[in-house]
JSON list of C-alpha atoms in Angstrom, two decimals:
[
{"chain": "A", "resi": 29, "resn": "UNK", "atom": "CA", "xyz": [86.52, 119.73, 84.99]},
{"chain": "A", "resi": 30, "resn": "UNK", "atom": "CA", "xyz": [84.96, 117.10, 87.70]},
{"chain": "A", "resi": 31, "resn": "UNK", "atom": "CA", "xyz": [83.86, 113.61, 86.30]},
{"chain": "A", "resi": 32, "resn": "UNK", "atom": "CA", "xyz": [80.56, 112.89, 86.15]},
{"chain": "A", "resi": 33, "resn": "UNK", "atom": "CA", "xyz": [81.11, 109.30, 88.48]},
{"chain": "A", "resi": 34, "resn": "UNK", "atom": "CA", "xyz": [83.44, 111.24, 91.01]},
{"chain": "A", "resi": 35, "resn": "UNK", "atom": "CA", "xyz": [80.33, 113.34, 92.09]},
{"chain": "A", "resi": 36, "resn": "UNK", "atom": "CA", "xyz": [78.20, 110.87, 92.08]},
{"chain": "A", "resi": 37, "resn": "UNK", "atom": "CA", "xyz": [80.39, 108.44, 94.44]},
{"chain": "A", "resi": 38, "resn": "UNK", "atom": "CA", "xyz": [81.25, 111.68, 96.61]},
{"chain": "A", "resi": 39, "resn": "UNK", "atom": "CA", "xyz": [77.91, 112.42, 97.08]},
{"chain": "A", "resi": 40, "resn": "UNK", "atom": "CA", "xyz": [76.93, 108.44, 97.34]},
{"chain": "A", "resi": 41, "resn": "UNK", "atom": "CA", "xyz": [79.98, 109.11, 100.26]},
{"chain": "A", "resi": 42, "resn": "UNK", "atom": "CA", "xyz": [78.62, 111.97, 102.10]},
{"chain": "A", "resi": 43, "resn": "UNK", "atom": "CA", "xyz": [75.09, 110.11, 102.60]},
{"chain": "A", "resi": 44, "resn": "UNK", "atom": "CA", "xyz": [76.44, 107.17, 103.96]},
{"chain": "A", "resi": 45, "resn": "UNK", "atom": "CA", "xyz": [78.25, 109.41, 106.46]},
{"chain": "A", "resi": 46, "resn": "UNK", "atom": "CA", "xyz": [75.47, 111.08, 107.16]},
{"chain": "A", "resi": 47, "resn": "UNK", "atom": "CA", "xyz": [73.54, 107.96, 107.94]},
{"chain": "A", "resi": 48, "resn": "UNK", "atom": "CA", "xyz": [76.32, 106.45, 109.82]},
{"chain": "A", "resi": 49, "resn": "UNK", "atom": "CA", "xyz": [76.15, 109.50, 112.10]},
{"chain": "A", "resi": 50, "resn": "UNK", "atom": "CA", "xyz": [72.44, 109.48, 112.75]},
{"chain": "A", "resi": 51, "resn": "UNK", "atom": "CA", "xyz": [72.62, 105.77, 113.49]},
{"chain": "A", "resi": 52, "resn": "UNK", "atom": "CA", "xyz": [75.09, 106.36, 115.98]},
{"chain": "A", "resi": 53, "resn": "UNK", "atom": "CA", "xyz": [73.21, 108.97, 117.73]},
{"chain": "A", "resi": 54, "resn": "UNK", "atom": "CA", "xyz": [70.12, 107.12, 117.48]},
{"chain": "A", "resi": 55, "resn": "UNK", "atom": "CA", "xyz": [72.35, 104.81, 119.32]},
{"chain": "A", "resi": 56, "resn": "UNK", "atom": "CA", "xyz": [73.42, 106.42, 121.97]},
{"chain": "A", "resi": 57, "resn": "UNK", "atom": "CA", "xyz": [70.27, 108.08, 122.67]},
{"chain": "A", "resi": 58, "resn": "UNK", "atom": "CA", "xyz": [68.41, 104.65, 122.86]},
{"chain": "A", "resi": 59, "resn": "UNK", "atom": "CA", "xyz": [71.37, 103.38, 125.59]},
{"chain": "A", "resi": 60, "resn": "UNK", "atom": "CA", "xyz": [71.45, 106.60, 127.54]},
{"chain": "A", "resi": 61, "resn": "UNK", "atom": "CA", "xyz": [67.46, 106.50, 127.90]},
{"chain": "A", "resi": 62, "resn": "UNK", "atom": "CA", "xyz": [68.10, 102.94, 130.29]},
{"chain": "A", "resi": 63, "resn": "UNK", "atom": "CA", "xyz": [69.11, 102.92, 133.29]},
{"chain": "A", "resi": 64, "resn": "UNK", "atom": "CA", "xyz": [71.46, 100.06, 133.00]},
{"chain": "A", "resi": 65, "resn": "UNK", "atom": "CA", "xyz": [72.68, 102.07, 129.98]},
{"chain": "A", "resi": 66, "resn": "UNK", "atom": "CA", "xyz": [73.33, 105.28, 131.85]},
{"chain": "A", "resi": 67, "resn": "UNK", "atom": "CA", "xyz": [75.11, 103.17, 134.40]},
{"chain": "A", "resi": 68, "resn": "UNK", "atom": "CA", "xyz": [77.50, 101.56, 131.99]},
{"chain": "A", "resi": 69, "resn": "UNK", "atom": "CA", "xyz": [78.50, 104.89, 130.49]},
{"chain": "A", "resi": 70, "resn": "UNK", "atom": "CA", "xyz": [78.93, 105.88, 133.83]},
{"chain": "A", "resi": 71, "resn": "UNK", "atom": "CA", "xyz": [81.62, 103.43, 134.29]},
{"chain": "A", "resi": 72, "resn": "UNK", "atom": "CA", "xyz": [83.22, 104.01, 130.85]},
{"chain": "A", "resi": 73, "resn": "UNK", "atom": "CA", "xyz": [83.75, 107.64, 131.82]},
{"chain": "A", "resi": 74, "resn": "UNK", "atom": "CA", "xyz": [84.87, 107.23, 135.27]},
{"chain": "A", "resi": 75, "resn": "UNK", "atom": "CA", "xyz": [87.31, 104.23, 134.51]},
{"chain": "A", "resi": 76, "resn": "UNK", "atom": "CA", "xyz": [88.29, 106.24, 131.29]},
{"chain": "A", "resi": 77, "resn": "UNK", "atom": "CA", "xyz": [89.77, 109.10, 133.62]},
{"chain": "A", "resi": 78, "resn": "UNK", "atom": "CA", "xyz": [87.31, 111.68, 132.55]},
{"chain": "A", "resi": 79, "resn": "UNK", "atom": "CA", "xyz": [86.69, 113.06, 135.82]},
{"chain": "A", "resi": 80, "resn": "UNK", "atom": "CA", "xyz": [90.19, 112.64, 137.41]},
{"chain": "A", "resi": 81, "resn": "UNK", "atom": "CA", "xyz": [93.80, 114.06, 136.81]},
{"chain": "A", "resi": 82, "resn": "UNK", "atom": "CA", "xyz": [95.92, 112.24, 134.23]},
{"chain": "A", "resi": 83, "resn": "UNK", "atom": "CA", "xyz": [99.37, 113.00, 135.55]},
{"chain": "A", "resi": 84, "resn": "UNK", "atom": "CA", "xyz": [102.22, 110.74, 136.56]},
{"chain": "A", "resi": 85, "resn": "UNK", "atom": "CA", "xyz": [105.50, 110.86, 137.28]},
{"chain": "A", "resi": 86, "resn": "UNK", "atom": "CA", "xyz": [106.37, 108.72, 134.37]},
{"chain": "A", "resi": 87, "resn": "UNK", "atom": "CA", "xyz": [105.75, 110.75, 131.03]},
{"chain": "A", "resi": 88, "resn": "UNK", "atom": "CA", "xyz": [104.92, 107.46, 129.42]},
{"chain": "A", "resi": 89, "resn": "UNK", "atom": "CA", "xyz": [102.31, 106.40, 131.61]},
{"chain": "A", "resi": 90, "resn": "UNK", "atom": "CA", "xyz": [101.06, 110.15, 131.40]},
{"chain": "A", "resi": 91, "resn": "UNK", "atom": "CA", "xyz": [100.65, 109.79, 127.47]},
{"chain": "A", "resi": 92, "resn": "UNK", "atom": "CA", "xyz": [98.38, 106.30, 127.93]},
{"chain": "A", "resi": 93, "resn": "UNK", "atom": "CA", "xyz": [96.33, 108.06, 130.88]},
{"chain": "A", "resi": 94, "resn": "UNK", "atom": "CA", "xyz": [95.57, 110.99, 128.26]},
{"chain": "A", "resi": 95, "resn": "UNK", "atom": "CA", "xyz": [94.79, 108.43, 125.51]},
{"chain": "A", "resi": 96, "resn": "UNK", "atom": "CA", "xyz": [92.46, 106.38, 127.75]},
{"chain": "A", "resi": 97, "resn": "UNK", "atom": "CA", "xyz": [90.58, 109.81, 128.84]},
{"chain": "A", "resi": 98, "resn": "UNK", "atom": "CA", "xyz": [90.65, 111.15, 125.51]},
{"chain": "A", "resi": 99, "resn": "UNK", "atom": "CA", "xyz": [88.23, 108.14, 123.94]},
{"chain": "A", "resi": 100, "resn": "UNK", "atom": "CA", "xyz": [86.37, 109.12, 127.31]},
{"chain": "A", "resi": 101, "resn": "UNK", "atom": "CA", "xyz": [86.20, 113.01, 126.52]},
{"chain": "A", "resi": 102, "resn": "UNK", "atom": "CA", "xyz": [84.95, 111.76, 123.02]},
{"chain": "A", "resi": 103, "resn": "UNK", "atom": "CA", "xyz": [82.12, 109.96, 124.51]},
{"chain": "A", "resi": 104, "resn": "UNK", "atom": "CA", "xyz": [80.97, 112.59, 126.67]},
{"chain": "A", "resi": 105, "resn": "UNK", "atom": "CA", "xyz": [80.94, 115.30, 123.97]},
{"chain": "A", "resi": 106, "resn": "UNK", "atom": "CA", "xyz": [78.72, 112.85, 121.96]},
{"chain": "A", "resi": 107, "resn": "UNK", "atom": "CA", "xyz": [76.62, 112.14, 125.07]},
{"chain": "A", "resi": 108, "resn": "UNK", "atom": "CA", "xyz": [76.41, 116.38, 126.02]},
{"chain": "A", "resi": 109, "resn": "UNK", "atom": "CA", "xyz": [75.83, 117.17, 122.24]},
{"chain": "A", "resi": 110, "resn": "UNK", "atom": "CA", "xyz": [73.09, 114.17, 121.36]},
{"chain": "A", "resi": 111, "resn": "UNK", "atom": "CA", "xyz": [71.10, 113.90, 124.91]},
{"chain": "A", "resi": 112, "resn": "UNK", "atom": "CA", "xyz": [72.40, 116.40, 127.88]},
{"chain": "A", "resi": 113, "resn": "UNK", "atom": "CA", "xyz": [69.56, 116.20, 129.91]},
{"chain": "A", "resi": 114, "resn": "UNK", "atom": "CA", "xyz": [70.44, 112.51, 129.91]},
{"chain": "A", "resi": 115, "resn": "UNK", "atom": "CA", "xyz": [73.87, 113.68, 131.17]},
{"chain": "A", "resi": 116, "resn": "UNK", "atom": "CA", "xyz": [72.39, 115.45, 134.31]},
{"chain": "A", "resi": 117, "resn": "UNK", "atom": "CA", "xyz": [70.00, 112.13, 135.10]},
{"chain": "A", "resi": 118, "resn": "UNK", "atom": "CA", "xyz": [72.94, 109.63, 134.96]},
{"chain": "A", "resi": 119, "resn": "UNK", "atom": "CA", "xyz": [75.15, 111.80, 136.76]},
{"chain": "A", "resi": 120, "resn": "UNK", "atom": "CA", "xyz": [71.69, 112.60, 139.92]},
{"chain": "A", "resi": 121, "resn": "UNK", "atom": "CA", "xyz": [71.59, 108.34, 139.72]},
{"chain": "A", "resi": 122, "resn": "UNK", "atom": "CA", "xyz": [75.63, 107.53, 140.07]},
{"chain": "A", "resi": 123, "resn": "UNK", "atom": "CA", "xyz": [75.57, 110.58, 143.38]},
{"chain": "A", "resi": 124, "resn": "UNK", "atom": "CA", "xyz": [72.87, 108.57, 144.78]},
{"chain": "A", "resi": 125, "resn": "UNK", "atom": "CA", "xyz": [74.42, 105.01, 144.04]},
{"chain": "A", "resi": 126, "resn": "UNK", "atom": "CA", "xyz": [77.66, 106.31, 145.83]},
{"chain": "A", "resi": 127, "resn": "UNK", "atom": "CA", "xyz": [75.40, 107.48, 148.38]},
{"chain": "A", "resi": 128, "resn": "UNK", "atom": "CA", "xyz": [73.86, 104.22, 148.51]},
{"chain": "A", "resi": 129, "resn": "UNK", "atom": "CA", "xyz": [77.66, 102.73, 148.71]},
{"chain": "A", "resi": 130, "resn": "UNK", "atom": "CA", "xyz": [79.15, 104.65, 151.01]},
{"chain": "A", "resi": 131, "resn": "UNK", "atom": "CA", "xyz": [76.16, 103.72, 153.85]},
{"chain": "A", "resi": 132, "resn": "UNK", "atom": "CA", "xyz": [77.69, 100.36, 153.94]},
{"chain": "A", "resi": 133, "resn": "UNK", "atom": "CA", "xyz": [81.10, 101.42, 154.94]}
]
């Protein structure tokens, strides 16, 4: 038989979950709709290793890569779940700010 107080505090549990969740996607929804927001989680995936090959000779250095792109992996599957069309935008504005770059070199 289940206690009376044990539902209550799982239940009391599961809401403040659930409101820590939408928070966090209100969150990232509000940064990803700036442009200066878009461009710093453009940098945290790139320098995270999302986009790039993880591999190294040395296995150890391997395992931190992996760890670094994982977080990274974990913010763009919040990103492309909560706001992909955001996704595509901040993607369109990093091409043209490499394109922007790359005319000075």
């Amino acid at each position: 038989m289940t206690d009376f107080f044990d539902e209550k505090s799982s239940a009391e549990e599961r809401l403040k979950q659930r409101l820590k969740i939408e928070r966090e996607a209100e969150d990232i929804k509000h940064v990803m709709s700036l442009e200066q927001g878009r461009r710093f989680i453009w940098l945290q995936l790139t320098t995270s290793g999302v986009f790039s090959s993880s591999f190294n000779h040395d296995p150890y250095v391997t395992a931190f890569n992996e760890g670094n792109r994982n977080r990274g992996l974990a913010l763009l599957n919040d990103i492309m779940t909560i706001c992909p069309e955001r996704y595509l935008e901040m993607a369109e504005e990093a091409r043209k700010e490499q394109e922007k770059n790359n005319e000075f070199i």
